[in-house]
Amino acid sequence: MKKIIAGLLVAVSMLTFGCSGRNAEFGVVDMKQVETEAPVVKNTKEDVTKQMTDLKAQMDKDMEGKNGEEAAKIAEDYGAKAKLIQSEAQNKLKASLDTALNQVAKEKNLGAIMIKEAVPQGGTDVTKEVIAKMQ
């Protein structure tokens, strides 16, 4: 099912770029490789891990001697803080990826950059360039 949807997405993208007079050349990026090789991903994961560890330690300290409703309220507050940390990290990574993709597409004069796994064939692999531009 995913392959069918991906194929349709590629076909629609190609039609859109072909019909609008834009450059029909497209790039592909290997997201698994980006996740494992981009320094910003590694640094962000390490930062989130540290923040979560600190948050857990603070929560444990605040929970000492508390039970019932008080403990539930504290756990809820820290859960919200944890979600905020994760959300900020995701937003940072998305912004970095979007900026890198836009820069590479412009430099290489590509009409689009798609996820490599969603493209059955073709496209210029720009994974290394995207990784280099991610900050």
PDB file of C-alpha atoms in Angstrom:
ATOM      1  CA  MET A   1       0.000   0.000   0.000  1.00  0.00           C
ATOM      2  CA  LYS A   2       2.822   2.398   0.895  1.00  0.00           C
ATOM      3  CA  LYS A   3       4.539   1.681  -2.411  1.00  0.00           C
ATOM      4  CA  ILE A   4       1.349   2.445  -4.333  1.00  0.00           C
ATOM      5  CA  ILE A   5       0.886   5.739  -2.501  1.00  0.00           C
ATOM      6  CA  ALA A   6       4.553   6.601  -2.989  1.00  0.00           C
ATOM      7  CA  GLY A   7       4.276   5.788  -6.687  1.00  0.00           C
ATOM      8  CA  LEU A   8       1.214   7.966  -7.057  1.00  0.00           C
ATOM      9  CA  LEU A   9       2.975  10.783  -5.204  1.00  0.00           C
ATOM     10  CA  VAL A  10       5.910  10.556  -7.591  1.00  0.00           C
ATOM     11  CA  ALA A  11       3.622  10.469 -10.633  1.00  0.00           C
ATOM     12  CA  VAL A  12       1.655  13.485  -9.448  1.00  0.00           C
ATOM     13  CA  SER A  13       4.863  15.356  -8.675  1.00  0.00           C
ATOM     14  CA  MET A  14       6.276  14.619 -12.098  1.00  0.00           C
ATOM     15  CA  LEU A  15       3.071  15.707 -13.817  1.00  0.00           C
ATOM     16  CA  THR A  16       2.938  18.875 -11.761  1.00  0.00           C
ATOM     17  CA  PHE A  17       6.512  19.831 -12.504  1.00  0.00           C
ATOM     18  CA  GLY A  18       6.259  18.775 -16.125  1.00  0.00           C
ATOM     19  CA  CYS A  19       3.057  20.698 -16.802  1.00  0.00           C
ATOM     20  CA  SER A  20       4.062  23.888 -15.056  1.00  0.00           C
ATOM     21  CA  GLY A  21       7.147  24.469 -17.148  1.00  0.00           C
ATOM     22  CA  ARG A  22       9.442  23.948 -14.159  1.00  0.00           C
ATOM     23  CA  ASN A  23      12.552  21.859 -14.281  1.00  0.00           C
ATOM     24  CA  ALA A  24      11.515  18.195 -14.402  1.00  0.00           C
ATOM     25  CA  GLU A  25      14.852  17.079 -12.899  1.00  0.00           C
ATOM     26  CA  PHE A  26      14.450  15.815  -9.360  1.00  0.00           C
ATOM     27  CA  GLY A  27      16.653  14.703  -6.542  1.00  0.00           C
ATOM     28  CA  VAL A  28      16.328  11.913  -4.035  1.00  0.00           C
ATOM     29  CA  VAL A  29      17.504  11.808  -0.434  1.00  0.00           C
ATOM     30  CA  ASP A  30      18.075   8.725   1.728  1.00  0.00           C
ATOM     31  CA  MET A  31      16.469   9.708   5.041  1.00  0.00           C
ATOM     32  CA  LYS A  32      17.945   6.725   6.896  1.00  0.00           C
ATOM     33  CA  GLN A  33      21.413   7.871   5.917  1.00  0.00           C
ATOM     34  CA  VAL A  34      20.597  11.448   6.935  1.00  0.00           C
ATOM     35  CA  GLU A  35      19.436  10.211  10.355  1.00  0.00           C
ATOM     36  CA  THR A  36      22.621   8.233  10.932  1.00  0.00           C
ATOM     37  CA  GLU A  37      25.209  10.611   9.445  1.00  0.00           C
ATOM     38  CA  ALA A  38      24.025  14.202   9.965  1.00  0.00           C
ATOM     39  CA  PRO A  39      25.866  15.711  12.943  1.00  0.00           C
ATOM     40  CA  VAL A  40      22.878  17.900  13.824  1.00  0.00           C
ATOM     41  CA  VAL A  41      20.746  14.770  14.323  1.00  0.00           C
ATOM     42  CA  LYS A  42      23.325  13.192  16.623  1.00  0.00           C
ATOM     43  CA  ASN A  43      23.791  16.426  18.594  1.00  0.00           C
ATOM     44  CA  THR A  44      20.052  16.957  18.934  1.00  0.00           C
ATOM     45  CA  LYS A  45      19.513  13.387  20.145  1.00  0.00           C
ATOM     46  CA  GLU A  46      22.287  13.807  22.723  1.00  0.00           C
ATOM     47  CA  ASP A  47      20.820  17.128  23.866  1.00  0.00           C
ATOM     48  CA  VAL A  48      17.326  15.638  24.213  1.00  0.00           C
ATOM     49  CA  THR A  49      18.708  12.680  26.154  1.00  0.00           C
ATOM     50  CA  LYS A  50      20.514  15.018  28.552  1.00  0.00           C
ATOM     51  CA  GLN A  51      17.461  17.241  29.002  1.00  0.00           C
ATOM     52  CA  MET A  52      15.245  14.210  29.638  1.00  0.00           C
ATOM     53  CA  THR A  53      17.702  12.804  32.177  1.00  0.00           C
ATOM     54  CA  ASP A  54      17.819  16.156  33.985  1.00  0.00           C
ATOM     55  CA  LEU A  55      14.033  16.419  33.835  1.00  0.00           C
ATOM     56  CA  LYS A  56      13.604  12.922  35.273  1.00  0.00           C
ATOM     57  CA  ALA A  57      16.007  13.707  38.123  1.00  0.00           C
ATOM     58  CA  GLN A  58      14.122  16.903  38.908  1.00  0.00           C
ATOM     59  CA  MET A  59      10.783  15.084  38.778  1.00  0.00           C
ATOM     60  CA  ASP A  60      12.043  12.358  41.117  1.00  0.00           C
ATOM     61  CA  LYS A  61      13.203  15.048  43.529  1.00  0.00           C
ATOM     62  CA  ASP A  62       9.835  16.851  43.355  1.00  0.00           C
ATOM     63  CA  MET A  63       7.939  13.567  43.841  1.00  0.00           C
ATOM     64  CA  GLU A  64       9.682  12.708  47.122  1.00  0.00           C
ATOM     65  CA  GLY A  65       7.074  12.348  49.837  1.00  0.00           C
ATOM     66  CA  LYS A  66       4.192  13.004  47.446  1.00  0.00           C
ATOM     67  CA  ASN A  67       1.414  10.585  46.624  1.00  0.00           C
ATOM     68  CA  GLY A  68      -2.019  10.454  45.092  1.00  0.00           C
ATOM     69  CA  GLU A  69      -3.247  13.641  43.477  1.00  0.00           C
ATOM     70  CA  GLU A  70      -0.082  15.632  44.126  1.00  0.00           C
ATOM     71  CA  ALA A  71       2.087  12.974  42.506  1.00  0.00           C
ATOM     72  CA  ALA A  72      -0.253  12.716  39.522  1.00  0.00           C
ATOM     73  CA  LYS A  73      -0.165  16.506  39.026  1.00  0.00           C
ATOM     74  CA  ILE A  74       3.633  16.557  39.193  1.00  0.00           C
ATOM     75  CA  ALA A  75       3.886  13.648  36.737  1.00  0.00           C
ATOM     76  CA  GLU A  76       1.473  15.414  34.374  1.00  0.00           C
ATOM     77  CA  ASP A  77       3.490  18.653  34.522  1.00  0.00           C
ATOM     78  CA  TYR A  78       6.743  16.851  33.798  1.00  0.00           C
ATOM     79  CA  GLY A  79       5.092  14.869  31.010  1.00  0.00           C
ATOM     80  CA  ALA A  80       4.116  18.152  29.364  1.00  0.00           C
ATOM     81  CA  LYS A  81       7.681  19.438  29.751  1.00  0.00           C
ATOM     82  CA  ALA A  82       9.034  16.249  28.161  1.00  0.00           C
ATOM     83  CA  LYS A  83       6.665  16.612  25.194  1.00  0.00           C
ATOM     84  CA  LEU A  84       7.803  20.222  24.766  1.00  0.00           C
ATOM     85  CA  ILE A  85      11.465  19.165  24.711  1.00  0.00           C
ATOM     86  CA  GLN A  86      10.721  16.525  22.060  1.00  0.00           C
ATOM     87  CA  SER A  87       8.625  18.921  20.002  1.00  0.00           C
ATOM     88  CA  GLU A  88      11.338  21.582  20.014  1.00  0.00           C
ATOM     89  CA  ALA A  89      13.911  19.009  18.924  1.00  0.00           C
ATOM     90  CA  GLN A  90      11.682  17.800  16.077  1.00  0.00           C
ATOM     91  CA  ASN A  91      11.064  21.379  14.949  1.00  0.00           C
ATOM     92  CA  LYS A  92      14.800  22.102  14.995  1.00  0.00           C
ATOM     93  CA  LEU A  93      15.561  19.038  12.879  1.00  0.00           C
ATOM     94  CA  LYS A  94      12.718  19.744  10.459  1.00  0.00           C
ATOM     95  CA  ALA A  95      13.879  23.334   9.966  1.00  0.00           C
ATOM     96  CA  SER A  96      17.458  22.167   9.384  1.00  0.00           C
ATOM     97  CA  LEU A  97      16.323  19.546   6.861  1.00  0.00           C
ATOM     98  CA  ASP A  98      13.969  21.927   5.042  1.00  0.00           C
ATOM     99  CA  THR A  99      16.693  24.567   4.734  1.00  0.00           C
ATOM    100  CA  ALA A 100      19.229  22.028   3.480  1.00  0.00           C
ATOM    101  CA  LEU A 101      16.774  20.568   0.946  1.00  0.00           C
ATOM    102  CA  ASN A 102      15.896  24.015  -0.392  1.00  0.00           C
ATOM    103  CA  GLN A 103      19.559  25.011  -0.714  1.00  0.00           C
ATOM    104  CA  VAL A 104      20.537  21.807  -2.490  1.00  0.00           C
ATOM    105  CA  ALA A 105      17.545  21.969  -4.838  1.00  0.00           C
ATOM    106  CA  LYS A 106      18.415  25.524  -5.772  1.00  0.00           C
ATOM    107  CA  GLU A 107      22.136  24.820  -6.244  1.00  0.00           C
ATOM    108  CA  LYS A 108      21.518  21.707  -8.345  1.00  0.00           C
ATOM    109  CA  ASN A 109      18.582  23.287 -10.228  1.00  0.00           C
ATOM    110  CA  LEU A 110      16.197  20.515  -9.179  1.00  0.00           C
ATOM    111  CA  GLY A 111      12.451  20.849  -9.416  1.00  0.00           C
ATOM    112  CA  ALA A 112      11.932  18.678  -6.324  1.00  0.00           C
ATOM    113  CA  ILE A 113      13.720  16.430  -3.871  1.00  0.00           C
ATOM    114  CA  MET A 114      11.888  13.295  -2.822  1.00  0.00           C
ATOM    115  CA  ILE A 115      12.512  10.549  -0.317  1.00  0.00           C
ATOM    116  CA  LYS A 116      14.622   7.888  -2.008  1.00  0.00           C
ATOM    117  CA  GLU A 117      12.533   5.002  -0.689  1.00  0.00           C
ATOM    118  CA  ALA A 118       9.435   6.469  -2.363  1.00  0.00           C
ATOM    119  CA  VAL A 119      11.018   6.679  -5.820  1.00  0.00           C
ATOM    120  CA  PRO A 120      11.166   3.412  -7.759  1.00  0.00           C
ATOM    121  CA  GLN A 121      13.910   4.683 -10.079  1.00  0.00           C
ATOM    122  CA  GLY A 122      15.627   7.799 -11.300  1.00  0.00           C
ATOM    123  CA  GLY A 123      16.508  11.048  -9.638  1.00  0.00           C
ATOM    124  CA  THR A 124      19.825  12.519  -8.612  1.00  0.00           C
ATOM    125  CA  ASP A 125      21.020  11.305  -5.215  1.00  0.00           C
ATOM    126  CA  VAL A 126      21.696  14.431  -3.129  1.00  0.00           C
ATOM    127  CA  THR A 127      21.943  12.740   0.270  1.00  0.00           C
ATOM    128  CA  LYS A 128      25.578  13.718   0.936  1.00  0.00           C
ATOM    129  CA  GLU A 129      24.925  17.339  -0.047  1.00  0.00           C
ATOM    130  CA  VAL A 130      21.886  17.532   2.238  1.00  0.00           C
ATOM    131  CA  ILE A 131      23.851  16.053   5.159  1.00  0.00           C
ATOM    132  CA  ALA A 132      26.642  18.593   4.588  1.00  0.00           C
ATOM    133  CA  LYS A 133      24.176  21.509   4.622  1.00  0.00           C
ATOM    134  CA  MET A 134      22.236  20.468   7.717  1.00  0.00           C
ATOM    135  CA  GLN A 135      23.157  22.605  10.717  1.00  0.00           C
TER     136      GLN A 135
END
